Tab-separated table of C-alpha atoms in Angstrom:
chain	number	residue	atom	x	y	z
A	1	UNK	CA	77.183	176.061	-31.320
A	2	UNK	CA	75.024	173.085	-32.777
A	3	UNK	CA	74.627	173.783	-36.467
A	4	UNK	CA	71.861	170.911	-38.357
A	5	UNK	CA	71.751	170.958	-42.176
A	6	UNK	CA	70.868	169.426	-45.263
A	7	UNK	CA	73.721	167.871	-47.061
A	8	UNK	CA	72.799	170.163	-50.597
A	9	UNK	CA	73.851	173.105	-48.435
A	10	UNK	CA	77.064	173.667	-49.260
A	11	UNK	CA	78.341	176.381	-47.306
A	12	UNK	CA	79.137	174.478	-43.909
A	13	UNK	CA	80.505	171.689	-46.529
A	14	UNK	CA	83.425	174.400	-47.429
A	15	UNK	CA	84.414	174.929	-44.102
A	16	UNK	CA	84.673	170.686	-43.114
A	17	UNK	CA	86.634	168.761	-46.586
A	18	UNK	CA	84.040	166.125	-47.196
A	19	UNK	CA	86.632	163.562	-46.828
A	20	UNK	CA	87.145	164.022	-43.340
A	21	UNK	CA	83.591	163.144	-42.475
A	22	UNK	CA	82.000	159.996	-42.210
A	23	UNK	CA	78.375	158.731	-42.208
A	24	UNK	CA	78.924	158.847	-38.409
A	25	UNK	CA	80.474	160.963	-35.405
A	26	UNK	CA	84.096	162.515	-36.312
A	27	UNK	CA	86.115	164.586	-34.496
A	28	UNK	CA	87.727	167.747	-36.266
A	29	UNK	CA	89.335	170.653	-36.354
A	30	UNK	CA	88.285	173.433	-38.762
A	31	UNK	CA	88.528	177.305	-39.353
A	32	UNK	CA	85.330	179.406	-39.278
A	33	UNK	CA	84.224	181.751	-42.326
A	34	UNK	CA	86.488	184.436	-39.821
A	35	UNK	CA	89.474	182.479	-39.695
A	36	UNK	CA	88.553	181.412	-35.848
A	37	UNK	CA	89.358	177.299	-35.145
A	38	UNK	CA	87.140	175.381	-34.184
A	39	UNK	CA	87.124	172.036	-32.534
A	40	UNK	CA	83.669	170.367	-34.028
A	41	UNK	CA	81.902	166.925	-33.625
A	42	UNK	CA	80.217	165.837	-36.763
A	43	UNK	CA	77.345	163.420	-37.155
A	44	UNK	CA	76.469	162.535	-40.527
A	45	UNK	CA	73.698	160.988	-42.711
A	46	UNK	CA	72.626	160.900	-46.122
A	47	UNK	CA	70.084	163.837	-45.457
A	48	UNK	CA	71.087	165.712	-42.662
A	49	UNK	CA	75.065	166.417	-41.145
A	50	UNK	CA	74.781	167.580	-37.061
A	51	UNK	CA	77.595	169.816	-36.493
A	52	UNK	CA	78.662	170.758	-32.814
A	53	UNK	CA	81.659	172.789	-32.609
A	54	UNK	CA	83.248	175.061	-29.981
A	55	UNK	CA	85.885	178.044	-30.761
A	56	UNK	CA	89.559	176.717	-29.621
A	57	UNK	CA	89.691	180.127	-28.504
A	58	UNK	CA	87.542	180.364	-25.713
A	59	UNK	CA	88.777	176.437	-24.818
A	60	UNK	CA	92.315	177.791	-24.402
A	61	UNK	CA	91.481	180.969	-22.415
A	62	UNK	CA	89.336	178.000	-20.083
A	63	UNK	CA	92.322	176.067	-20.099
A	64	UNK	CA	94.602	178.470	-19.352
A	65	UNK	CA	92.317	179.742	-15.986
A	66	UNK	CA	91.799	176.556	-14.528
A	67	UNK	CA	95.802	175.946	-15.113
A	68	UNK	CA	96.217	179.182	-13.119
A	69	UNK	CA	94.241	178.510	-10.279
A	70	UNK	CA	94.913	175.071	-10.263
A	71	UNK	CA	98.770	176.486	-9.980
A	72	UNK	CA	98.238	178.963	-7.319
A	73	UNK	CA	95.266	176.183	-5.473
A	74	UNK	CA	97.559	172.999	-5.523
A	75	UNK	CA	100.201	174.485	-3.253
A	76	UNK	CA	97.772	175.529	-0.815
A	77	UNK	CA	95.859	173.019	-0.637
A	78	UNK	CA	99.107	170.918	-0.057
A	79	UNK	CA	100.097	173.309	2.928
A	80	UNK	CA	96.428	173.154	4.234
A	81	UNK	CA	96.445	169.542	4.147
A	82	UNK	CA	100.232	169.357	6.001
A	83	UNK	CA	99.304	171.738	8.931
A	84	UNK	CA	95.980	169.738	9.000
A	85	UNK	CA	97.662	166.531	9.134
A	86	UNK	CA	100.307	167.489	11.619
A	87	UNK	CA	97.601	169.235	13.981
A	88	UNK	CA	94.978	166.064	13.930
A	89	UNK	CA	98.240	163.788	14.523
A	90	UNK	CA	99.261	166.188	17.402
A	91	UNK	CA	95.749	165.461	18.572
A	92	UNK	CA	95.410	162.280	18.260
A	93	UNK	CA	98.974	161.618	19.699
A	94	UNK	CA	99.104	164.044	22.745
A	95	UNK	CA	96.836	161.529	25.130
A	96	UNK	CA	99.545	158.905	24.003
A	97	UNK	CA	102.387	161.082	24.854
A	98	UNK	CA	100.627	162.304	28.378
A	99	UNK	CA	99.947	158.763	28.901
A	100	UNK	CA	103.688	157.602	28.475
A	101	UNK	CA	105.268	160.099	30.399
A	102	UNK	CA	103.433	159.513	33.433
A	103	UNK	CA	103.958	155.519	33.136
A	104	UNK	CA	107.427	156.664	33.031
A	105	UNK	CA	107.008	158.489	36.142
A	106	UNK	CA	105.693	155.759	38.104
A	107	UNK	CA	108.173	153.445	39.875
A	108	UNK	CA	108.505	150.438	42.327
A	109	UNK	CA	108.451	153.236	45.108
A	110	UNK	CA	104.993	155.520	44.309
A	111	UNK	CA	102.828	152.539	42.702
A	112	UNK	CA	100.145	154.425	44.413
A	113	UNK	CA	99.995	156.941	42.076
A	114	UNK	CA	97.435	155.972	38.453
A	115	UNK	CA	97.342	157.717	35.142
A	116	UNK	CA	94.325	159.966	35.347
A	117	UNK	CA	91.473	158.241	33.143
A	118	UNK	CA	89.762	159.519	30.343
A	119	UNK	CA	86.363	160.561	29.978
A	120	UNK	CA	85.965	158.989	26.297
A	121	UNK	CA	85.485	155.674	26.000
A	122	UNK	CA	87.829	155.035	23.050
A	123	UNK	CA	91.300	152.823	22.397
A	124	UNK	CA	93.580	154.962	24.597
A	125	UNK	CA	90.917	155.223	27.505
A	126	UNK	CA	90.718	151.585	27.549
A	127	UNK	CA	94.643	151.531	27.204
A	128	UNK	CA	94.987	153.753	30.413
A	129	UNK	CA	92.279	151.643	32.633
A	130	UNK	CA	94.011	148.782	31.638
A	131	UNK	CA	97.776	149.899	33.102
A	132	UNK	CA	95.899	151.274	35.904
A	133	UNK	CA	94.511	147.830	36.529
A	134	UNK	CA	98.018	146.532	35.683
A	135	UNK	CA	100.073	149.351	38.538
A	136	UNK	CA	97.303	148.626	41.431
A	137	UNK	CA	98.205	144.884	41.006
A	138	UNK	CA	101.518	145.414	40.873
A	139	UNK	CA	101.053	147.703	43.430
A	140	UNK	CA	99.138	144.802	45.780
A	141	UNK	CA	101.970	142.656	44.824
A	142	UNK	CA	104.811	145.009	45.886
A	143	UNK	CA	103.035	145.537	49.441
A	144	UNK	CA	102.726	141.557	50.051
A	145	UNK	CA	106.162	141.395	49.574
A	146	UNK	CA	107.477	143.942	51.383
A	147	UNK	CA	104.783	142.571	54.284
A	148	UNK	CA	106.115	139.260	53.877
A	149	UNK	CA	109.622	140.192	54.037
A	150	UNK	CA	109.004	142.543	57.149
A	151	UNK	CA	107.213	139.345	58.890
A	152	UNK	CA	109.499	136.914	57.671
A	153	UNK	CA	112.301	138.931	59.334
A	154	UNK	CA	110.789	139.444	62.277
A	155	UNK	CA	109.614	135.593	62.441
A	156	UNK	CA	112.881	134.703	61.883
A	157	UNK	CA	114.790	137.081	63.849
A	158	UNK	CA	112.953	136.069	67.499
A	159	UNK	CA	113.804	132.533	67.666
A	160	UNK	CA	117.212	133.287	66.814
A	161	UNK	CA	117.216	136.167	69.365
A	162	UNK	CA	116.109	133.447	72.189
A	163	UNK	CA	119.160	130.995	71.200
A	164	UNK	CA	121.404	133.751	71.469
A	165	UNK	CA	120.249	135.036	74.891
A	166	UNK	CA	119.822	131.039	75.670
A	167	UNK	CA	123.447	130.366	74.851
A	168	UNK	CA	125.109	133.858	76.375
A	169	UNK	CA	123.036	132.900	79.714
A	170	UNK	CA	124.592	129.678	79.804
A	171	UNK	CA	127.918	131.108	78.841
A	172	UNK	CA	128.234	133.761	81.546
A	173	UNK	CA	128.599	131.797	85.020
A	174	UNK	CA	128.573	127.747	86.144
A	175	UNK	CA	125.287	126.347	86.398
A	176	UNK	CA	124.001	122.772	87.239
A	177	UNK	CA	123.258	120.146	85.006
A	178	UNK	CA	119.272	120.638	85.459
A	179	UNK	CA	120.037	124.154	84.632
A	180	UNK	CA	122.170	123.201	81.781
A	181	UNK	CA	119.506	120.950	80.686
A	182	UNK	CA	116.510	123.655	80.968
A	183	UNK	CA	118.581	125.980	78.778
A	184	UNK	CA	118.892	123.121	76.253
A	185	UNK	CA	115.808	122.206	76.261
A	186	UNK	CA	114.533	125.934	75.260
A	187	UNK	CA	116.925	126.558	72.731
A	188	UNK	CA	115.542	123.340	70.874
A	189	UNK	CA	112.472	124.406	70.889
A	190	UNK	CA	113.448	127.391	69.329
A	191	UNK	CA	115.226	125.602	66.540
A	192	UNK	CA	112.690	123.184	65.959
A	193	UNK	CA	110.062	126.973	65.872
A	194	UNK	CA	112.985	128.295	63.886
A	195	UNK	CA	112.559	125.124	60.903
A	196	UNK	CA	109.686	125.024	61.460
A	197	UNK	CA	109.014	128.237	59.975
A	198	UNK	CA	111.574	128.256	57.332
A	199	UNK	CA	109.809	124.548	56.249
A	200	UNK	CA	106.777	126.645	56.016
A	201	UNK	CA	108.540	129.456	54.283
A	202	UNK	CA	109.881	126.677	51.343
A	203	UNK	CA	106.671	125.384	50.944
A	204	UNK	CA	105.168	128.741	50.187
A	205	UNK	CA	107.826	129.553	48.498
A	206	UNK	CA	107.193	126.406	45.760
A	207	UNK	CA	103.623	126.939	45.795
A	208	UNK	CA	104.531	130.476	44.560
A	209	UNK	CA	106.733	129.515	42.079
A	210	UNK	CA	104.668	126.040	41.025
A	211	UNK	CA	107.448	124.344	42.020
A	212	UNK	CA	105.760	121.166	44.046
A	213	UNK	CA	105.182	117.726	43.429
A	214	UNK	CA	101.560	116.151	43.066
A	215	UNK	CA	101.262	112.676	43.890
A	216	UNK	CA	98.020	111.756	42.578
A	217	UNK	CA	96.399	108.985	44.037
A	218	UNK	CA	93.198	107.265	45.378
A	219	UNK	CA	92.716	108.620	48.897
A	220	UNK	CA	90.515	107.510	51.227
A	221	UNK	CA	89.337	110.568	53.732
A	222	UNK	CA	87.964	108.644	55.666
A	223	UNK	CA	90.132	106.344	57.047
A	224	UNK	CA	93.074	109.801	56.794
A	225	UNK	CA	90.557	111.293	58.725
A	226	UNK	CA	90.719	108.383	61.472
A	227	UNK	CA	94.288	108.357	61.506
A	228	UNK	CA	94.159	112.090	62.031
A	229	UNK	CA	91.809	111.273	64.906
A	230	UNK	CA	94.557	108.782	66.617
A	231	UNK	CA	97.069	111.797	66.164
A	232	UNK	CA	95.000	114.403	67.753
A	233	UNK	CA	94.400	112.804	71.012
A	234	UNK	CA	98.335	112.516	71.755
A	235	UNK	CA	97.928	116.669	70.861
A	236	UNK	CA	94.986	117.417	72.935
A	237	UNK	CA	95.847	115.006	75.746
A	238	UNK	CA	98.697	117.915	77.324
A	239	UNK	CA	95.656	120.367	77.748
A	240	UNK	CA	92.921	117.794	78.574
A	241	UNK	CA	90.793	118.728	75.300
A	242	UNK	CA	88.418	115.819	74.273
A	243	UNK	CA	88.371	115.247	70.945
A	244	UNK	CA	85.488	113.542	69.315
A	245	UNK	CA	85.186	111.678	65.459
A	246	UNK	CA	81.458	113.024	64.872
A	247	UNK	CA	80.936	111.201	61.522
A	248	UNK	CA	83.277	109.307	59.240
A	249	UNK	CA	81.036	108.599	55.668
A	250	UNK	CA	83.142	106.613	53.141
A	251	UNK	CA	84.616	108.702	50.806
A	252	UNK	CA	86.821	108.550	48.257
A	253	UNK	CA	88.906	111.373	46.366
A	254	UNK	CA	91.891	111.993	44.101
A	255	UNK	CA	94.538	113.464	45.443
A	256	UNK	CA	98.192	113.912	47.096
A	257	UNK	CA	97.531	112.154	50.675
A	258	UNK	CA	100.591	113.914	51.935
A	259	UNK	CA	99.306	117.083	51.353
A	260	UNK	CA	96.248	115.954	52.623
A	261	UNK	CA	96.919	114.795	55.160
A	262	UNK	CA	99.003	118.079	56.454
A	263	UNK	CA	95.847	120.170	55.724
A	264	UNK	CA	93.784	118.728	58.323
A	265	UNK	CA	96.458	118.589	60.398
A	266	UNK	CA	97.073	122.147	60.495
A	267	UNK	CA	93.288	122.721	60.993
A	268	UNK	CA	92.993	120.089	63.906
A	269	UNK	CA	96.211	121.489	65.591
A	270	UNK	CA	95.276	124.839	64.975
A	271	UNK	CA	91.869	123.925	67.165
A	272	UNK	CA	93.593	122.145	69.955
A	273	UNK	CA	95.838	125.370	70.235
A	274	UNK	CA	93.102	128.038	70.547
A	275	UNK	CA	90.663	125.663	72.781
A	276	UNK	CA	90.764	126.221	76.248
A	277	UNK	CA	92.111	123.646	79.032
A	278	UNK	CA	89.420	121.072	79.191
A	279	UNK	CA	87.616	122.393	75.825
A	280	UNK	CA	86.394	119.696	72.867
A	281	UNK	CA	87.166	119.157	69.181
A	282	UNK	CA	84.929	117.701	66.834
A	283	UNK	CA	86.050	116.219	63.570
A	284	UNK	CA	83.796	114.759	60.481
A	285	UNK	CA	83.908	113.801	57.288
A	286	UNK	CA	80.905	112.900	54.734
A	287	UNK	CA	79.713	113.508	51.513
A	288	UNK	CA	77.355	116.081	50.662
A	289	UNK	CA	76.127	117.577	46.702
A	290	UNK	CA	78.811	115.626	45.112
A	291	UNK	CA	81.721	116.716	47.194
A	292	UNK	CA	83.515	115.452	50.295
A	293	UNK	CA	82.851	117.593	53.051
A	294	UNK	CA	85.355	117.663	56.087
A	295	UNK	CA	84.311	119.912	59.274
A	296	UNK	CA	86.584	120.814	62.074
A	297	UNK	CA	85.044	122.203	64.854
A	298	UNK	CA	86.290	123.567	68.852
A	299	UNK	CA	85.203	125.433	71.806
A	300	UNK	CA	87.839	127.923	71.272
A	301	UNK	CA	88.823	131.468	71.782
A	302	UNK	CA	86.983	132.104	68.407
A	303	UNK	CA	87.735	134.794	65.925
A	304	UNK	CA	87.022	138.458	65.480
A	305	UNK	CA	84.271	139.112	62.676
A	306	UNK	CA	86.653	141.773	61.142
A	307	UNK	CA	89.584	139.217	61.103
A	308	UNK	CA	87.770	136.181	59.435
A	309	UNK	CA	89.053	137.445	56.031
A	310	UNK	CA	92.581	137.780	56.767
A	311	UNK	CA	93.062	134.469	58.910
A	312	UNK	CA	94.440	132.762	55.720
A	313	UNK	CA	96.801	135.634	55.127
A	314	UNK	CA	100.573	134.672	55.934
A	315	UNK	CA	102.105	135.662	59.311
A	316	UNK	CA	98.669	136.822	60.125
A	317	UNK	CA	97.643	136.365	63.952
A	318	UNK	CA	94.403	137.628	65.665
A	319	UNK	CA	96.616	138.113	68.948
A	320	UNK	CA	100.678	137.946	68.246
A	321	UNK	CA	101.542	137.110	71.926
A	322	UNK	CA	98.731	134.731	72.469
A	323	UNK	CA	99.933	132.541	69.175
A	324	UNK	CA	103.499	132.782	70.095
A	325	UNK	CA	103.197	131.410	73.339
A	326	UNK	CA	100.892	128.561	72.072
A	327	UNK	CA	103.449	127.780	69.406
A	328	UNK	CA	102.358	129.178	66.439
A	329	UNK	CA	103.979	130.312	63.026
A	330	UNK	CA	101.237	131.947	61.220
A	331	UNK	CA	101.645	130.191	58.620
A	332	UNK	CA	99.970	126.917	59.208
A	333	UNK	CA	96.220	128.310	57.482
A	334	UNK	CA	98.075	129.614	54.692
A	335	UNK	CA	99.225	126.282	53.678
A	336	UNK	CA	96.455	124.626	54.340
A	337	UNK	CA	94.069	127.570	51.785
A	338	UNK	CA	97.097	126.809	49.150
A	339	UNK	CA	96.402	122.847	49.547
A	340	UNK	CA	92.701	122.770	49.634
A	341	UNK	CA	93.003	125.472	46.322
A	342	UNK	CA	95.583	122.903	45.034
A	343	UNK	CA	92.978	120.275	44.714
A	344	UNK	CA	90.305	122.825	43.489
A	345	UNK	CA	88.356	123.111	46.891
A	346	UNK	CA	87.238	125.830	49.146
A	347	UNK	CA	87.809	126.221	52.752
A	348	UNK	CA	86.065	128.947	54.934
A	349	UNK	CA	85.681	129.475	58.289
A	350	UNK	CA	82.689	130.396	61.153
A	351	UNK	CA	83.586	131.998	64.244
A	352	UNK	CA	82.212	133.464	67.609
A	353	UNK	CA	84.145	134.998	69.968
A	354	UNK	CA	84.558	132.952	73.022
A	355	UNK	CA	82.100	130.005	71.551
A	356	UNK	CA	84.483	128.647	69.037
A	357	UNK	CA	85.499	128.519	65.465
A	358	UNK	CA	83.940	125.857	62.688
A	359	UNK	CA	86.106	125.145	59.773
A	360	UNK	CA	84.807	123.578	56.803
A	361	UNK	CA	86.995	122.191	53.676
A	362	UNK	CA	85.297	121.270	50.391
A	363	UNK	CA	87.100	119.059	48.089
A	364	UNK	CA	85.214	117.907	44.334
A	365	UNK	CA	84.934	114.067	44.176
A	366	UNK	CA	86.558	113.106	40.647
């Protein structure tokens, strides 16, 4: 209770000894008039003494509850917050484990299967749209190579198949010496196919692996482009093909002029093979928007609409039979997409079926 009193009252004075209070707050302990302790704050003046005390009693007995529930609550509340902890990280950790045993599930041979995504937006959904990205690429790259391998097999395996029928034909009864020399003659142009496409196959091979040389320097397109011209004449003149230098602008790039020059060579003698007896090539160069435009154009076979995406694709042939017997590899566009890409140019391609193809390289002027 609060107890306020004049300092000439006495009776309160009996129960605190007057030397234990000070003229300001104290803290004691005292016996009431029926022997009960108290605990009491005392505030003192020279008029008046403020006395607040509370029975040590009734302090214990609170004590001594809260001690008991805290005794019988502490335990519980440790369990509660154990289970709690263990279920949330169960939670929390179940889309991880799902997630990691089907990675482990996928291998090199069903990298068409994904990790089911999640509908929630959060770390672990990103985390599974980002392997998914990760397996479809890998699964992209898996079926290249397996293509590749299947068509580099095959590439390989015909030319050799020829020699060897070549050579047993020879082998197998007398023949003349023109008939010796015909079987010669087509088992070296099988080997020279044959390098051909394993040339091809290093090349693509380095430009995979970054493994190529670069040497830069000043090239002139146009007068590549005129030497290109001479060269294509000797190609076309077989099959009667006219081929015509449409416009030669002076221009000037940085680049490898070996490389450059086997671009447009595999563009030009890709024309003169799909042009028709007595069929034309055109050939320019100029400079257009800042870049050095170079146009090869025929009166071709043409392309399929649904194949001009996939020309530039290795081994890839509109028709097999058609580009075997012309001489072809299959490779030749590929290199030339990796050399344009190598001198950070674009090449594409127009096409009509039976009017011709019109393919256009891009190359920035430094």
């Amino acid at each position: 209770g609060v107890v306020i009193y004049r300092n000439y009252c006495l009776g309160l004075d009996s129960l605190i000894a007057p030397d234990e209070i000070a003229y300001d707050t104290t803290i004691v302990t005292t016996t009431w008039l029926n022997g009960e302790q108290l605990r009491a704050a005392v505030y003192r003046d020279k008029n008046f003494t403020i006395l607040v005390a509370y029975s040590l009693n009734e302090l214990g007995d609170v004590l001594e509850n809260l001690f008991s529930i805290l005794l019988y609550l502490i335990p519980i509340a440790v369990a509660l917050s154990i289970l709690g902890g263990l279920y949330l990280a169960h939670k929390a950790l179940a889309p991880v484990h799902d997630v990691t045993t089907r990675a482990r599930k996928i291998t090199a041979e069903n990298l068409d299967q994904t990790i089911p995504p999640r509908e929630v937006d959060d770390e672990i959904g990103r985390l599974v749209n980002t392997m998914n990205d990760m397996i479809h690429r890998l699964h992209n790259s898996f079926a290249q190579t397996r293509q590749f391998s299947s068509d580099a097999s095959h590439e390989l395996r015909t030319p050799l198949t020829i020699i060897r029928g070549e050579i047993e034909l020879a082998l197998r009864n007398e023949k003349t010496p023109e008939e010796y020399r015909t079987i010669l003659s087509s088992t070296l142009e099988e080997i020279l196919r044959l390098k051909s496409i394993i040339d091809n196959l290093l090349t693509l091979g380095k430009a995979d692996y970054g493994v190529y040389d670069m040497k830069l320097e000043e090239v002139h397109l146009d007068s590549l482009i005129k030497d290109l011209y001479d060269d294509s004449e000797m190609l076309a003149e077989t099959k009667h093909i006219k081929v015509e230098l449409k416009k030669t602008e002076p221009v000037t790039i940085v680049g490898d002029k070996g490389r450059l020059r086997q671009l447009f060579l595999n563009i030009v003698d890709n024309a003169i093979k799909y042009t028709p007896d007595g069929g034309h090539v055109a050939i320019s160069v100029e400079r257009h928007n800042g870049s050095a435009l170079v146009e090869v154009e025929d009166s071709g076979i043409g392309i399929p609409k649904q194949d001009l995406d996939k020309i530039f694709d290795r081994f890839y042939r509109v028709d097999k039979a058609r580009s075997r017997q012309m001489g072809g590899t299959g490779l030749g566009l590929s290199i030339a997409k990796w050399i344009v890409e190598l001198h950070r140019g674009t090449i594409s391609v127009k096409s009509e079926i039976n009017k011709g193809s019109k393919f256009t390289v891009r190359l920035p002027i430094n």
